[in-house]
């Protein structure tokens, strides 16, 4: 061999020996650790590591398997560089195996003065970014996931909370035992012993996501580093089975906890707690006015009910079911002021479905309908128009109560409702409609309540009244123009009140009546002075068509026949026939009589009438169709300023004396 070549080999060998000698301690320390991994002896491996590493990364018999998951390179260890951090701590750069994969070891002296491995850093590259991950943290993460799954597999309540963050634990602790067992089973899917553990982890300095395959999908664990320990903060289950699909178990647990708290507060009628658990509209519109003891909801332990929960976006829907009823509780997630604010749900509605009767009852309907109905019944007994307008729907208010005043109210046939006591015999719920059957003076009446803006208001009353429509609203709508007509006649007896009297009559009568009579009149002809007394007779019958209605007041010997027509969405008087006897001569058609008298100049004004300078009347036919806005003040009542009829009316007569 060439002596120069031999000399080069010898020099190289000497250099290598020199380098090896300078890092002999570091090489041996790291090689002993690597050999321990290869032999699979956990106790031997622990002896080659620091207590901190052994406690976090090697605390379980599964640690050796998880080290394999990290894919630590094996083979001969070559020390590349050593940096002394302190007399008892060093950072060592090594190359391992034929591929010379680079690792970074931190070694330290233990209590015996022996150098041992304290941590290892693996170079990882993802999406073009290189980073060095601590084996201690990665092993701690994987072992935490294993322990979490084992605890949830065991079903022990204490163990279930062991590896969770305080926020997640607080949410889970509120779950009823049966439901907690069910969701933990859905997450771990009752793994068989020895099943493969193949996690896919993504982590940064303080957060990590670990995904695990399951039979029908995937489980994703979200973990956070809390005081140096990885803890599970949330669990998501992606499943092809909708019943097991859980986007966020933490959010689901919070919503279930809210449901349980709501049921507990409801059961004990703690209104202060309820305010913090339900939406403001639901509390103010239903729970605050309802008798909570009158409607029983499931006990907060849910011992007699099966629970199904579906959380989607900002909504959570609960179905509580047993053999007799189904209770649905709806919730919404409240808006957060700050991103880090805790998740909070509030109850927005409760619906009860009776399986036997197949009747659906909304809690809001149960409470608000009863409370509102009691107010309405009392107001009706007191003939309190202001309160009646507050207790009724917009339609009922505009068509009836806004068209009445104290004088015309007395003309309505409401004697049946003189008692303020409500005796309910049956209640039926049909979504936004609630029907309440009550005993009213020995007769059954049905109150119809409809939902408007989250509350239930009286929309109509159904009664059994001979000769009248089944609807009180329809009956009164026909009688209001009749009462206004009669009130106008009564007011017209006063010579000084001709203006208000004519105004009221114009607004109560049809376009044809106005054209033929009132547009030509400057006063109320005295031939109609007694019409109101005839028209005060009891209603005998009502015949209603699409555009015309006929009312019989009194009988064939005394009373009136009134024809009404439908114009501008209102019923208006088109003709009144006064009846003083059975013969034709005993009858007087008011519209025709007034027209003839005005045309011939024979119409006589009330005694004492002095004609004022004529002014253009502001009243038009279009005003007949005007509807009072129910939101206006009471002074907006179109008849509020009209004087009431005199108590002592003139004696009945058909023709002027």
CSV table of C-alpha atoms in Angstrom, one decimal, residues 46-205:
chain,number,residue,atom,x,y,z
A,46,UNK,CA,-36.5,5.0,32.8
A,47,UNK,CA,-33.1,4.6,34.5
A,48,UNK,CA,-31.6,6.3,31.4
A,49,UNK,CA,-33.8,9.3,31.7
A,50,UNK,CA,-34.5,12.2,34.1
A,51,UNK,CA,-37.4,12.0,36.6
A,52,UNK,CA,-39.2,14.7,34.6
A,53,UNK,CA,-38.9,12.7,31.4
A,54,UNK,CA,-39.9,9.4,33.0
A,55,UNK,CA,-42.9,11.0,34.7
A,56,UNK,CA,-44.3,12.6,31.6
A,57,UNK,CA,-43.1,10.5,28.7
A,58,UNK,CA,-42.8,7.1,30.3
A,59,UNK,CA,-45.5,7.1,32.9
A,60,UNK,CA,-47.5,4.2,31.3
A,61,UNK,CA,-46.8,0.7,30.0
A,62,UNK,CA,-48.0,2.0,26.7
A,63,UNK,CA,-45.2,4.5,26.5
A,64,UNK,CA,-42.9,2.2,24.4
A,65,UNK,CA,-45.7,1.7,21.8
A,66,UNK,CA,-46.2,5.5,21.6
A,67,UNK,CA,-42.5,6.1,21.2
A,68,UNK,CA,-42.8,3.9,18.1
A,69,UNK,CA,-45.6,6.2,16.9
A,70,UNK,CA,-43.2,9.1,17.0
A,71,UNK,CA,-40.8,7.1,14.8
A,72,UNK,CA,-37.6,7.9,16.5
A,73,UNK,CA,-34.8,7.0,14.2
A,74,UNK,CA,-32.7,4.0,15.2
A,75,UNK,CA,-29.1,2.9,14.4
A,76,UNK,CA,-25.6,4.1,15.4
A,77,UNK,CA,-25.5,7.4,17.2
A,78,UNK,CA,-22.9,10.0,16.1
A,79,UNK,CA,-22.4,13.1,18.2
A,80,UNK,CA,-22.1,16.2,16.0
A,81,UNK,CA,-22.1,19.0,18.5
A,82,UNK,CA,-22.3,19.6,22.2
A,83,UNK,CA,-23.3,22.8,23.9
A,84,UNK,CA,-23.0,23.2,27.6
A,85,UNK,CA,-26.0,25.0,29.0
A,86,UNK,CA,-24.8,24.6,32.7
A,87,UNK,CA,-22.4,22.3,34.5
A,88,UNK,CA,-25.2,19.8,34.9
A,89,UNK,CA,-27.0,20.3,31.6
A,90,UNK,CA,-26.0,20.0,27.9
A,91,UNK,CA,-27.6,20.2,24.5
A,92,UNK,CA,-26.3,17.5,22.1
A,93,UNK,CA,-26.8,17.4,18.3
A,94,UNK,CA,-26.5,13.9,16.9
A,95,UNK,CA,-26.9,12.0,13.7
A,96,UNK,CA,-28.6,8.6,13.8
A,97,UNK,CA,-28.4,5.7,11.4
A,98,UNK,CA,-27.2,5.5,7.8
A,99,UNK,CA,-29.5,8.3,6.8
A,100,UNK,CA,-27.8,10.5,9.4
A,101,UNK,CA,-31.1,11.9,10.7
A,102,UNK,CA,-30.5,14.8,13.0
A,103,UNK,CA,-31.8,14.9,16.5
A,104,UNK,CA,-31.3,17.2,19.4
A,105,UNK,CA,-30.9,15.7,22.9
A,106,UNK,CA,-30.9,17.5,26.2
A,107,UNK,CA,-29.0,15.6,28.9
A,108,UNK,CA,-28.7,16.3,32.6
A,109,UNK,CA,-27.2,14.9,35.7
A,110,UNK,CA,-29.5,12.9,38.0
A,111,UNK,CA,-29.3,12.8,41.8
A,112,UNK,CA,-26.6,10.2,41.6
A,113,UNK,CA,-24.4,12.4,39.3
A,114,UNK,CA,-25.1,10.2,36.3
A,115,UNK,CA,-25.8,11.8,32.9
A,116,UNK,CA,-29.3,10.9,31.6
A,117,UNK,CA,-31.6,12.0,28.8
A,118,UNK,CA,-33.9,14.8,29.8
A,119,UNK,CA,-35.6,15.5,26.4
A,120,UNK,CA,-35.4,14.9,22.7
A,121,UNK,CA,-36.3,17.3,19.9
A,122,UNK,CA,-37.4,16.0,16.5
A,123,UNK,CA,-37.2,18.2,13.4
A,124,UNK,CA,-40.6,18.3,11.7
A,125,UNK,CA,-41.6,19.9,8.5
A,126,UNK,CA,-45.2,20.7,7.6
A,127,UNK,CA,-46.5,23.0,4.8
A,128,UNK,CA,-42.9,24.2,4.2
A,129,UNK,CA,-42.3,25.2,7.8
A,130,UNK,CA,-39.7,23.5,10.0
A,131,UNK,CA,-40.2,23.2,13.7
A,132,UNK,CA,-38.6,21.2,16.5
A,133,UNK,CA,-41.0,19.3,18.7
A,134,UNK,CA,-40.3,18.0,22.2
A,135,UNK,CA,-40.6,14.3,22.6
A,136,UNK,CA,-41.6,14.8,26.2
A,137,UNK,CA,-44.6,17.0,25.2
A,138,UNK,CA,-45.6,14.7,22.3
A,139,UNK,CA,-45.4,11.6,24.6
A,140,UNK,CA,-47.3,13.5,27.3
A,141,UNK,CA,-50.0,14.3,24.7
A,142,UNK,CA,-50.3,10.8,23.4
A,143,UNK,CA,-50.4,9.2,26.8
A,144,UNK,CA,-53.0,11.8,27.9
A,145,UNK,CA,-55.1,10.7,25.0
A,146,UNK,CA,-54.7,7.1,25.9
A,147,UNK,CA,-55.6,7.7,29.5
A,148,UNK,CA,-58.6,9.8,28.5
A,149,UNK,CA,-59.9,7.0,26.3
A,150,UNK,CA,-59.3,4.4,29.0
A,151,UNK,CA,-61.1,6.4,31.6
A,152,UNK,CA,-64.1,7.0,29.3
A,153,UNK,CA,-64.0,3.3,28.4
A,154,UNK,CA,-64.2,2.4,32.1
A,155,UNK,CA,-67.2,4.6,32.7
A,156,UNK,CA,-66.1,5.7,36.2
A,157,UNK,CA,-67.4,9.2,36.8
A,158,UNK,CA,-64.4,10.4,38.7
A,159,UNK,CA,-61.9,9.1,36.1
A,160,UNK,CA,-64.0,10.6,33.3
A,161,UNK,CA,-63.2,14.1,34.6
A,162,UNK,CA,-59.5,13.4,35.3
A,163,UNK,CA,-57.9,14.5,32.0
A,164,UNK,CA,-60.2,17.4,31.2
A,165,UNK,CA,-59.8,21.2,31.5
A,166,UNK,CA,-61.7,22.9,34.3
A,167,UNK,CA,-64.2,24.4,31.7
A,168,UNK,CA,-64.9,21.0,30.1
A,169,UNK,CA,-65.1,19.3,33.5
A,170,UNK,CA,-67.6,21.8,34.8
A,171,UNK,CA,-69.8,21.2,31.7
A,172,UNK,CA,-69.6,17.4,32.0
A,173,UNK,CA,-70.3,17.3,35.7
A,174,UNK,CA,-73.8,18.7,35.1
A,175,UNK,CA,-74.8,15.8,32.8
A,176,UNK,CA,-77.2,13.3,34.3
A,177,UNK,CA,-75.4,10.0,35.0
A,178,UNK,CA,-77.3,8.1,32.4
A,179,UNK,CA,-76.7,10.7,29.7
A,180,UNK,CA,-73.0,11.0,30.6
A,181,UNK,CA,-72.6,7.2,30.2
A,182,UNK,CA,-74.3,7.4,26.9
A,183,UNK,CA,-72.1,10.2,25.4
A,184,UNK,CA,-68.9,8.7,26.7
A,185,UNK,CA,-69.9,5.4,25.1
A,186,UNK,CA,-70.5,7.2,21.8
A,187,UNK,CA,-67.1,8.8,21.9
A,188,UNK,CA,-65.0,5.7,22.7
A,189,UNK,CA,-67.4,3.3,20.9
A,190,UNK,CA,-66.5,0.6,23.5
A,191,UNK,CA,-63.1,-0.2,22.0
A,192,UNK,CA,-62.1,-3.9,22.2
A,193,UNK,CA,-59.0,-4.7,24.3
A,194,UNK,CA,-55.8,-4.6,22.2
A,195,UNK,CA,-57.4,-2.4,19.5
A,196,UNK,CA,-54.8,-0.4,17.6
A,197,UNK,CA,-54.0,3.1,18.7
A,198,UNK,CA,-53.3,5.2,15.6
A,199,UNK,CA,-53.6,8.9,16.4
A,200,UNK,CA,-52.9,11.7,14.1
A,201,UNK,CA,-51.8,14.7,16.0
A,202,UNK,CA,-51.3,18.4,15.2
A,203,UNK,CA,-49.9,20.6,18.0
A,204,UNK,CA,-48.4,24.0,18.7
A,205,UNK,CA,-47.0,25.4,21.9
